[in-house]
Amino acid sequence: MANTAHIPTSNSALIAMITDEDTVVGFLLAGVGNVDLRRKTNYLIVDSKTTVKQIEDAFKEFTTRTDIAIVLISQYVANMIRFLVDSYNKPIPAILEIPSKNHPYDPAQDSILSRVKHLFNAESVASTRH
Amino acid sequence: MSGQSQRLNVVPTVTMLGIMKARLVGATRGHALLKKKSDALTVQFRQILKKIVSTKESMGEIMKTSSFSLTEAKYVAGENIKHVVLESVQTASLKVRSRQENVAGVKLPKFEYFTEGETKNDLTGLARGGQQVQQCRAAYVKAIEVLVELASLQTSFLTLDEAIKTTNRRVNALENVVKPRLENTISYIKGELDELEREDFFRLKKIQGYKKREIEKQLAAAKEFVEDKFAEKISLQKGISINAAHNLLSAAREKDEDIIF
């Protein structure tokens, strides 16, 4: 179809992260981390000194890079740039909100999950009505 | 309703009627096909919705386990392990591959992760806590597995959502705009053609009546002429005036129909 977003198929893509230090360390241990020739990393460690601007820039960079397929973002970080996350609607890279150690996961705040829940309720209501 | 009065601006001819009928058939078939597609997509969409909800909820559990195993590793191997990990990052060994899946003409992305090359962190925690570190690694790889699955579900969700919206828009456009318009055009053309036919018929009738009247007139004229001639002959024979001869003729016709003389 002409108006749907083009989905690139790639043989190898990266997983980017914008999370707190512990989560980053864990995923780096799993082998997700990547540093390219310009010493650019595919992750951003968010601590108390990180500004919202830095997070925004990292989010924008990760979502526009072609070699990234999935962006993991801690929920409390996503809440800081909620307007960006909510306005993002491309299929690739996929934005995933993950829980972090110090902040419990709240499904109600997830932008995708709230849409899912909304649709789910609407659909179940619609299906009972028919 | 604006849709009712709308019709295409065409010349009302038989050819156009044929074209419009063909277009209506095409629109009907397209509508049926799109409706089927929309149904198929909706079925898929609901399955994905259910899966997303369950996977999102299980994700929390898995992240908790992996965080806990990281804490264990930190406790055993010392706090400085994170510096070792952060410094030893080079190229990603765990990557994702994306491929497409075709559902009713809509391409859905599917991610799957794979490991490439050797892991750089083999020597991490060699001094102490190596096993905990490896366990932690395994826990995070498992977390990645779930997250990658969730990512492909989520991407499919967004793509399908968009595709369903587009398809439904098309179905509605065909049903509420294109088809009524074609139907209106067809009925307009039919009406015009009927009108023309009636006009033609009326014209023919009129001409026929006119001809009939002409023939009657001519017949009457001929008859008169013959009568005139006859009266003239009588007047010549009997030596009376033409008027008297006429009177004689008409008097004879009036009174003595059965008298032959």
CSV table of C-alpha atoms in Angstrom, one decimal:
chain,number,residue,atom,x,y,z
A,1,MET,CA,0.0,0.0,0.0
A,2,ALA,CA,1.3,3.4,-0.9
A,3,ASN,CA,0.5,5.3,2.3
A,4,THR,CA,1.7,2.9,4.9
A,5,ALA,CA,5.2,3.5,6.3
A,6,HIS,CA,7.9,1.7,4.6
A,7,ILE,CA,9.3,-1.1,6.7
A,8,PRO,CA,13.0,-1.7,6.0
A,9,THR,CA,14.3,-5.2,6.3
A,10,SER,CA,17.8,-5.4,7.7
A,11,ASN,CA,19.9,-8.3,8.5
A,12,SER,CA,21.4,-6.8,11.6
A,13,ALA,CA,20.1,-3.9,13.6
A,14,LEU,CA,20.9,-2.6,17.1
A,15,ILE,CA,19.0,-2.2,20.3
A,16,ALA,CA,19.3,1.3,21.7
A,17,MET,CA,18.8,2.2,25.4
A,18,ILE,CA,17.9,5.3,27.4
A,19,THR,CA,17.9,4.0,30.9
A,20,ASP,CA,19.5,4.2,34.3
A,21,GLU,CA,23.0,2.9,34.9
A,22,ASP,CA,22.1,-0.5,36.3
A,23,THR,CA,19.8,-1.5,33.5
A,24,VAL,CA,22.4,-0.3,30.9
A,25,VAL,CA,25.1,-2.4,32.7
A,26,GLY,CA,22.9,-5.4,32.6
A,27,PHE,CA,22.1,-5.1,28.9
A,28,LEU,CA,25.7,-4.3,28.1
A,29,LEU,CA,26.6,-7.5,29.9
A,30,ALA,CA,24.2,-9.3,27.6
A,31,GLY,CA,26.1,-7.9,24.6
A,32,VAL,CA,23.8,-5.2,23.3
A,33,GLY,CA,26.3,-2.3,23.5
A,34,ASN,CA,27.9,-0.8,20.5
A,35,VAL,CA,30.4,1.9,20.0
A,36,ASP,CA,30.9,3.1,16.4
A,37,LEU,CA,34.0,4.7,14.8
A,38,ARG,CA,33.1,8.2,16.1
A,39,ARG,CA,32.9,6.9,19.7
A,40,LYS,CA,29.1,7.2,19.5
A,41,THR,CA,27.3,4.8,21.8
A,42,ASN,CA,23.9,3.3,21.2
A,43,TYR,CA,22.9,3.9,24.9
A,44,LEU,CA,22.4,6.8,27.2
A,45,ILE,CA,22.9,6.5,30.9
A,46,VAL,CA,20.4,8.6,32.7
A,47,ASP,CA,21.4,9.8,36.2
A,48,SER,CA,20.6,12.7,38.4
A,49,LYS,CA,22.9,15.0,36.3
A,50,THR,CA,21.3,14.2,33.0
A,51,THR,CA,19.2,17.0,31.6
A,52,VAL,CA,15.9,16.6,29.8
A,53,LYS,CA,17.5,18.2,26.8
A,54,GLN,CA,20.1,15.4,26.6
A,55,ILE,CA,17.4,12.8,26.8
A,56,GLU,CA,15.4,14.5,24.1
A,57,ASP,CA,18.4,14.7,21.9
A,58,ALA,CA,19.3,11.0,22.5
A,59,PHE,CA,15.7,10.0,21.8
A,60,LYS,CA,15.6,11.9,18.6
A,61,GLU,CA,18.9,10.5,17.5
A,62,PHE,CA,18.0,6.9,18.2
A,63,THR,CA,14.7,7.2,16.5
A,64,THR,CA,16.2,8.6,13.3
A,65,ARG,CA,19.2,6.3,13.1
A,66,THR,CA,18.6,3.6,10.5
A,67,ASP,CA,20.7,0.9,12.2
A,68,ILE,CA,18.5,0.8,15.3
A,69,ALA,CA,15.4,-1.4,15.4
A,70,ILE,CA,14.3,-1.1,19.0
A,71,VAL,CA,14.7,1.6,21.5
A,72,LEU,CA,14.4,0.6,25.2
A,73,ILE,CA,13.5,3.5,27.5
A,74,SER,CA,12.9,3.4,31.2
A,75,GLN,CA,9.4,4.4,32.1
A,76,TYR,CA,10.5,7.3,34.4
A,77,VAL,CA,12.7,8.6,31.6
A,78,ALA,CA,9.9,8.3,29.2
A,79,ASN,CA,7.7,10.3,31.5
A,80,MET,CA,10.2,13.1,31.4
A,81,ILE,CA,9.8,13.3,27.6
A,82,ARG,CA,6.3,12.0,27.4
A,83,PHE,CA,5.3,14.5,24.7
A,84,LEU,CA,8.0,13.2,22.4
A,85,VAL,CA,7.2,9.5,23.1
A,86,ASP,CA,3.5,10.1,22.6
A,87,SER,CA,3.9,12.0,19.4
A,88,TYR,CA,6.2,9.3,18.0
A,89,ASN,CA,4.2,7.0,15.7
A,90,LYS,CA,6.6,5.3,13.4
A,91,PRO,CA,6.7,1.5,13.4
A,92,ILE,CA,10.5,1.2,13.2
A,93,PRO,CA,12.3,1.7,15.5
A,94,ALA,CA,9.9,0.4,18.1
A,95,ILE,CA,9.8,2.2,21.4
A,96,LEU,CA,9.6,0.0,24.4
A,97,GLU,CA,9.0,1.3,27.9
A,98,ILE,CA,10.7,-0.9,30.4
A,99,PRO,CA,10.6,-0.8,34.2
A,100,SER,CA,13.6,0.3,36.1
A,101,LYS,CA,14.9,-0.9,39.4
A,102,ASN,CA,14.0,2.2,41.4
A,103,HIS,CA,10.8,3.0,39.7
A,104,PRO,CA,8.0,0.4,39.7
A,105,TYR,CA,6.3,-0.2,36.4
A,106,ASP,CA,2.9,1.4,35.9
A,107,PRO,CA,1.1,0.0,32.8
A,108,ALA,CA,-1.3,3.0,32.8
A,109,GLN,CA,1.5,5.4,31.9
A,110,ASP,CA,2.7,3.4,28.9
A,111,SER,CA,1.7,5.2,25.8
A,112,ILE,CA,1.3,2.1,23.7
A,113,LEU,CA,-0.3,0.0,26.5
A,114,SER,CA,-2.8,2.8,27.2
A,115,ARG,CA,-3.8,2.8,23.6
A,116,VAL,CA,-4.0,-1.0,23.6
A,117,LYS,CA,-6.1,-1.0,26.7
A,118,HIS,CA,-8.3,1.7,25.3
A,119,LEU,CA,-8.8,-0.2,22.0
A,120,PHE,CA,-9.3,-3.4,23.9
A,121,ASN,CA,-12.1,-2.0,26.0
A,122,ALA,CA,-13.6,-0.3,23.0
A,123,GLU,CA,-13.5,-3.5,21.0
A,124,SER,CA,-14.9,-5.7,23.7
A,125,VAL,CA,-17.7,-3.2,24.2
A,126,ALA,CA,-18.3,-3.1,20.5
A,127,SER,CA,-18.2,-6.9,20.3
A,128,THR,CA,-20.8,-7.3,23.1
A,129,ARG,CA,-23.0,-4.7,21.5
A,130,HIS,CA,-23.2,-6.5,18.2
B,1,MET,CA,-28.2,14.4,1.8
B,2,SER,CA,-25.4,15.6,-0.4
B,3,GLY,CA,-24.5,12.0,-1.4
B,4,GLN,CA,-28.0,11.4,-2.9
B,5,SER,CA,-28.1,14.2,-5.3
B,6,GLN,CA,-24.5,13.7,-6.5
B,7,ARG,CA,-23.9,12.2,-9.8
B,8,LEU,CA,-21.1,12.2,-12.3
B,9,ASN,CA,-21.2,14.7,-15.1
B,10,VAL,CA,-21.6,12.5,-18.1
B,11,VAL,CA,-23.5,12.6,-21.4
B,12,PRO,CA,-26.5,10.3,-21.2
B,13,THR,CA,-25.9,7.8,-23.9
B,14,VAL,CA,-26.2,4.0,-24.1
B,15,THR,CA,-22.4,3.7,-24.2
B,16,MET,CA,-22.0,5.7,-21.0
B,17,LEU,CA,-24.7,3.6,-19.4
B,18,GLY,CA,-22.6,0.5,-20.2
B,19,ILE,CA,-19.4,2.1,-18.8
B,20,MET,CA,-21.2,3.2,-15.6
B,21,LYS,CA,-22.6,-0.3,-15.1
B,22,ALA,CA,-19.2,-1.8,-15.5
B,23,ARG,CA,-17.8,0.7,-13.0
B,24,LEU,CA,-20.5,-0.1,-10.5
B,25,VAL,CA,-19.8,-3.8,-10.8
B,26,GLY,CA,-16.1,-3.0,-10.2
B,27,ALA,CA,-16.8,-0.9,-7.2
B,28,THR,CA,-19.1,-3.5,-5.7
B,29,ARG,CA,-16.4,-6.2,-6.1
B,30,GLY,CA,-13.7,-3.9,-4.7
B,31,HIS,CA,-15.9,-3.1,-1.8
B,32,ALA,CA,-16.5,-6.8,-1.0
B,33,LEU,CA,-12.8,-7.6,-1.3
B,34,LEU,CA,-11.8,-4.7,1.0
B,35,LYS,CA,-14.4,-5.6,3.5
B,36,LYS,CA,-12.9,-9.1,3.6
B,37,LYS,CA,-9.4,-7.7,4.0
B,38,SER,CA,-10.6,-5.5,6.8
B,39,ASP,CA,-12.1,-8.4,8.6
B,40,ALA,CA,-8.9,-10.5,8.2
B,41,LEU,CA,-6.8,-7.6,9.6
B,42,THR,CA,-9.2,-7.1,12.5
B,43,VAL,CA,-8.9,-10.8,13.5
B,44,GLN,CA,-5.1,-10.5,13.4
B,45,PHE,CA,-5.3,-7.2,15.3
B,46,ARG,CA,-7.3,-8.7,18.2
B,47,GLN,CA,-4.8,-11.6,18.5
B,48,ILE,CA,-2.0,-9.2,18.7
B,49,LEU,CA,-3.8,-7.0,21.3
B,50,LYS,CA,-4.2,-10.0,23.6
B,51,LYS,CA,-0.6,-11.1,23.2
B,52,ILE,CA,0.6,-7.5,23.8
B,53,VAL,CA,-1.2,-7.2,27.1
B,54,SER,CA,0.0,-10.6,28.4
B,55,THR,CA,3.6,-10.0,27.3
B,56,LYS,CA,3.8,-6.5,28.7
B,57,GLU,CA,2.7,-7.8,32.0
B,58,SER,CA,5.2,-10.7,32.0
B,59,MET,CA,7.9,-8.2,31.0
B,60,GLY,CA,7.8,-6.6,34.5
B,61,GLU,CA,8.4,-10.0,36.1
B,62,ILE,CA,11.4,-10.7,33.9
B,63,MET,CA,12.9,-7.3,34.4
B,64,LYS,CA,12.6,-7.8,38.1
B,65,THR,CA,14.5,-11.1,38.0
B,66,SER,CA,17.3,-9.7,35.8
B,67,SER,CA,17.7,-6.7,38.1
B,68,PHE,CA,17.9,-8.9,41.1
B,69,SER,CA,20.6,-11.1,39.4
B,70,LEU,CA,22.5,-7.9,38.6
B,71,THR,CA,22.4,-7.0,42.2
B,72,GLU,CA,23.7,-10.4,43.1
B,73,ALA,CA,26.5,-10.1,40.6
B,74,LYS,CA,27.4,-6.7,42.0
B,75,TYR,CA,27.4,-8.0,45.5
B,76,VAL,CA,29.7,-10.9,44.7
B,77,ALA,CA,32.0,-9.2,42.1
B,78,GLY,CA,32.2,-5.8,43.7
B,79,GLU,CA,30.7,-2.5,42.7
B,80,ASN,CA,33.4,-1.7,40.2
B,81,ILE,CA,32.2,-4.4,37.8
B,82,LYS,CA,30.0,-1.8,36.1
B,83,HIS,CA,33.1,0.2,35.1
B,84,VAL,CA,34.7,-2.9,33.6
B,85,VAL,CA,31.5,-3.5,31.7
B,86,LEU,CA,31.1,0.1,30.5
B,87,GLU,CA,34.6,0.3,29.4
B,88,SER,CA,34.8,-2.9,27.5
B,89,VAL,CA,31.9,-2.0,25.1
B,90,GLN,CA,33.0,-2.4,21.5
B,91,THR,CA,30.6,-3.8,19.0
B,92,ALA,CA,27.3,-5.3,19.7
B,93,SER,CA,27.3,-9.1,19.8
B,94,LEU,CA,23.6,-9.3,20.3
B,95,LYS,CA,21.7,-7.8,17.4
B,96,VAL,CA,18.2,-8.0,16.0
B,97,ARG,CA,17.2,-9.1,12.6
B,98,SER,CA,13.9,-7.9,11.1
B,99,ARG,CA,11.9,-9.6,8.5
B,100,GLN,CA,8.5,-9.1,7.0
B,101,GLU,CA,5.4,-11.1,7.4
B,102,ASN,CA,2.5,-10.7,5.0
B,103,VAL,CA,-1.0,-10.5,6.5
B,104,ALA,CA,-3.7,-9.8,3.9
B,105,GLY,CA,-1.4,-7.6,1.9
B,106,VAL,CA,-0.1,-5.7,4.9
B,107,LYS,CA,3.6,-6.2,5.7
B,108,LEU,CA,4.2,-6.7,9.3
B,109,PRO,CA,7.7,-6.5,10.7
B,110,LYS,CA,9.0,-9.3,12.9
B,111,PHE,CA,12.1,-9.0,15.0
B,112,GLU,CA,14.3,-11.8,16.1
B,113,TYR,CA,17.5,-11.5,18.0
B,114,PHE,CA,20.7,-13.3,17.3
B,115,THR,CA,24.2,-13.4,18.7
B,116,GLU,CA,27.1,-12.5,16.5
B,117,GLY,CA,30.7,-13.1,17.3
B,118,GLU,CA,32.1,-14.0,20.7
B,119,THR,CA,31.0,-12.2,23.8
B,120,LYS,CA,33.5,-9.7,25.1
B,121,ASN,CA,32.6,-10.1,28.7
B,122,ASP,CA,34.0,-13.5,29.1
B,123,LEU,CA,36.7,-12.3,31.3
B,124,THR,CA,34.5,-10.1,33.4
B,125,GLY,CA,34.5,-11.1,37.0
B,126,LEU,CA,37.3,-13.5,36.5
B,127,ALA,CA,38.7,-12.5,39.8
B,128,ARG,CA,35.5,-13.2,41.7
B,129,GLY,CA,31.9,-13.7,41.1
B,130,GLY,CA,32.3,-15.1,37.6
B,131,GLN,CA,29.3,-17.4,37.9
B,132,GLN,CA,27.0,-14.7,39.2
B,133,VAL,CA,28.1,-12.5,36.3
B,134,GLN,CA,27.3,-15.2,33.8
B,135,GLN,CA,23.9,-15.8,35.4
B,136,CYS,CA,23.2,-12.2,35.2
B,137,ARG,CA,24.2,-12.2,31.6
B,138,ALA,CA,21.8,-15.1,30.9
B,139,ALA,CA,19.0,-13.3,32.7
B,140,TYR,CA,19.5,-10.2,30.6
B,141,VAL,CA,19.6,-12.2,27.4
B,142,LYS,CA,16.3,-13.7,28.4
B,143,ALA,CA,14.9,-10.2,29.1
B,144,ILE,CA,16.1,-9.2,25.6
B,145,GLU,CA,14.2,-12.1,24.2
B,146,VAL,CA,11.0,-11.0,25.7
B,147,LEU,CA,11.6,-7.4,24.8
B,148,VAL,CA,12.3,-8.2,21.2
B,149,GLU,CA,9.1,-10.2,21.0
B,150,LEU,CA,7.2,-7.4,22.6
B,151,ALA,CA,8.8,-4.9,20.1
B,152,SER,CA,7.7,-6.9,17.1
B,153,LEU,CA,4.2,-7.2,18.6
B,154,GLN,CA,4.1,-3.5,19.2
B,155,THR,CA,5.3,-2.6,15.8
B,156,SER,CA,2.8,-5.0,14.2
B,157,PHE,CA,0.1,-3.4,16.4
B,158,LEU,CA,0.9,0.1,15.1
B,159,THR,CA,1.2,-1.0,11.5
B,160,LEU,CA,-2.0,-3.0,11.6
B,161,ASP,CA,-3.8,-0.1,13.3
B,162,GLU,CA,-2.8,2.2,10.5
B,163,ALA,CA,-3.7,-0.4,7.8
B,164,ILE,CA,-7.1,-1.1,9.3
B,165,LYS,CA,-7.9,2.6,9.5
B,166,THR,CA,-6.9,3.0,5.8
B,167,THR,CA,-8.9,0.0,4.7
B,168,ASN,CA,-12.0,1.0,6.6
B,169,ARG,CA,-11.7,4.5,5.2
B,170,ARG,CA,-11.7,2.9,1.7
B,171,VAL,CA,-14.6,0.6,2.4
B,172,ASN,CA,-16.7,3.5,3.7
B,173,ALA,CA,-15.7,5.7,0.8
B,174,LEU,CA,-16.7,3.0,-1.7
B,175,GLU,CA,-19.9,2.3,0.1
B,176,ASN,CA,-21.1,5.8,0.9
B,177,VAL,CA,-19.6,7.9,-1.9
B,178,VAL,CA,-18.6,6.0,-5.0
B,179,LYS,CA,-21.4,3.5,-5.2
B,180,PRO,CA,-24.3,6.0,-4.6
B,181,ARG,CA,-22.8,8.3,-7.1
B,182,LEU,CA,-22.6,5.6,-9.8
B,183,GLU,CA,-26.1,4.5,-9.0
B,184,ASN,CA,-27.4,8.0,-9.3
B,185,THR,CA,-25.6,8.4,-12.6
B,186,ILE,CA,-27.0,5.2,-13.9
B,187,SER,CA,-30.6,6.1,-12.9
B,188,TYR,CA,-30.1,9.6,-14.4
B,189,ILE,CA,-28.9,8.1,-17.7
B,190,LYS,CA,-31.8,5.6,-17.7
B,191,GLY,CA,-34.2,8.4,-17.1
B,192,GLU,CA,-32.8,10.5,-19.8
B,193,LEU,CA,-32.9,7.6,-22.2
B,194,ASP,CA,-36.5,6.9,-21.4
B,195,GLU,CA,-37.4,10.5,-21.9
B,196,LEU,CA,-35.8,10.4,-25.3
B,197,GLU,CA,-37.7,7.3,-26.2
B,198,ARG,CA,-41.0,8.8,-25.2
B,199,GLU,CA,-40.2,11.9,-27.2
B,200,ASP,CA,-39.4,9.7,-30.2
B,201,PHE,CA,-42.6,7.7,-29.8
B,202,PHE,CA,-44.7,10.8,-29.5
B,203,ARG,CA,-43.1,12.3,-32.6
B,204,LEU,CA,-43.8,9.2,-34.6
B,205,LYS,CA,-47.4,9.2,-33.4
B,206,LYS,CA,-47.8,12.8,-34.3
B,207,ILE,CA,-46.4,12.2,-37.8
B,208,GLN,CA,-48.6,9.2,-38.3
B,209,GLY,CA,-51.7,11.2,-37.3
B,210,TYR,CA,-50.7,14.0,-39.7
B,211,LYS,CA,-50.3,11.5,-42.6
B,212,LYS,CA,-53.6,9.9,-41.9
B,213,ARG,CA,-55.3,13.3,-41.9
B,214,GLU,CA,-53.6,14.2,-45.2
B,215,ILE,CA,-54.8,11.0,-46.9
B,216,GLU,CA,-58.3,11.6,-45.6
B,217,LYS,CA,-58.2,15.1,-47.0
B,218,GLN,CA,-57.0,13.9,-50.3
B,219,LEU,CA,-59.7,11.2,-50.4
B,220,ALA,CA,-62.4,13.7,-49.6
B,221,ALA,CA,-61.0,16.1,-52.3
B,222,ALA,CA,-61.1,13.3,-54.9
B,223,LYS,CA,-64.6,12.3,-54.0
B,224,GLU,CA,-65.8,15.9,-54.3
B,225,PHE,CA,-64.0,16.1,-57.6
B,226,VAL,CA,-65.8,13.0,-58.9
B,227,GLU,CA,-69.2,14.3,-57.7
B,228,ASP,CA,-68.5,17.6,-59.3
B,229,LYS,CA,-67.7,15.9,-62.5
B,230,PHE,CA,-70.9,13.8,-62.3
B,231,ALA,CA,-73.1,16.9,-61.7
B,232,GLU,CA,-71.5,18.6,-64.6
B,233,LYS,CA,-72.3,15.7,-66.8
B,234,ILE,CA,-76.0,15.6,-65.7
B,235,SER,CA,-76.3,19.3,-66.2
B,236,LEU,CA,-75.0,19.1,-69.7
B,237,GLN,CA,-77.3,16.2,-70.5
B,238,LYS,CA,-80.5,17.7,-69.0
B,239,GLY,CA,-79.8,21.3,-69.7
B,240,ILE,CA,-80.1,22.5,-66.1
B,241,SER,CA,-77.7,24.4,-64.0
B,242,ILE,CA,-75.0,22.8,-62.0
B,243,ASN,CA,-76.7,23.7,-58.7
B,244,ALA,CA,-79.9,22.1,-59.8
B,245,ALA,CA,-78.0,19.0,-60.8
B,246,HIS,CA,-76.4,19.0,-57.3
B,247,ASN,CA,-79.8,19.3,-55.7
B,248,LEU,CA,-81.1,16.6,-57.9
B,249,LEU,CA,-78.3,14.3,-56.9
B,250,SER,CA,-78.6,15.0,-53.2
B,251,ALA,CA,-82.4,14.9,-53.3
B,252,ALA,CA,-82.2,11.5,-55.0
B,253,ARG,CA,-79.7,10.3,-52.4
B,254,GLU,CA,-81.9,11.6,-49.5
B,255,LYS,CA,-85.3,10.3,-50.5
B,256,ASP,CA,-85.2,7.5,-53.0
B,257,GLU,CA,-82.3,5.4,-52.0
B,258,ASP,CA,-83.9,2.2,-53.1
B,259,ILE,CA,-85.5,3.5,-56.2
B,260,ILE,CA,-83.5,2.7,-59.2
B,261,PHE,CA,-84.2,4.7,-62.3
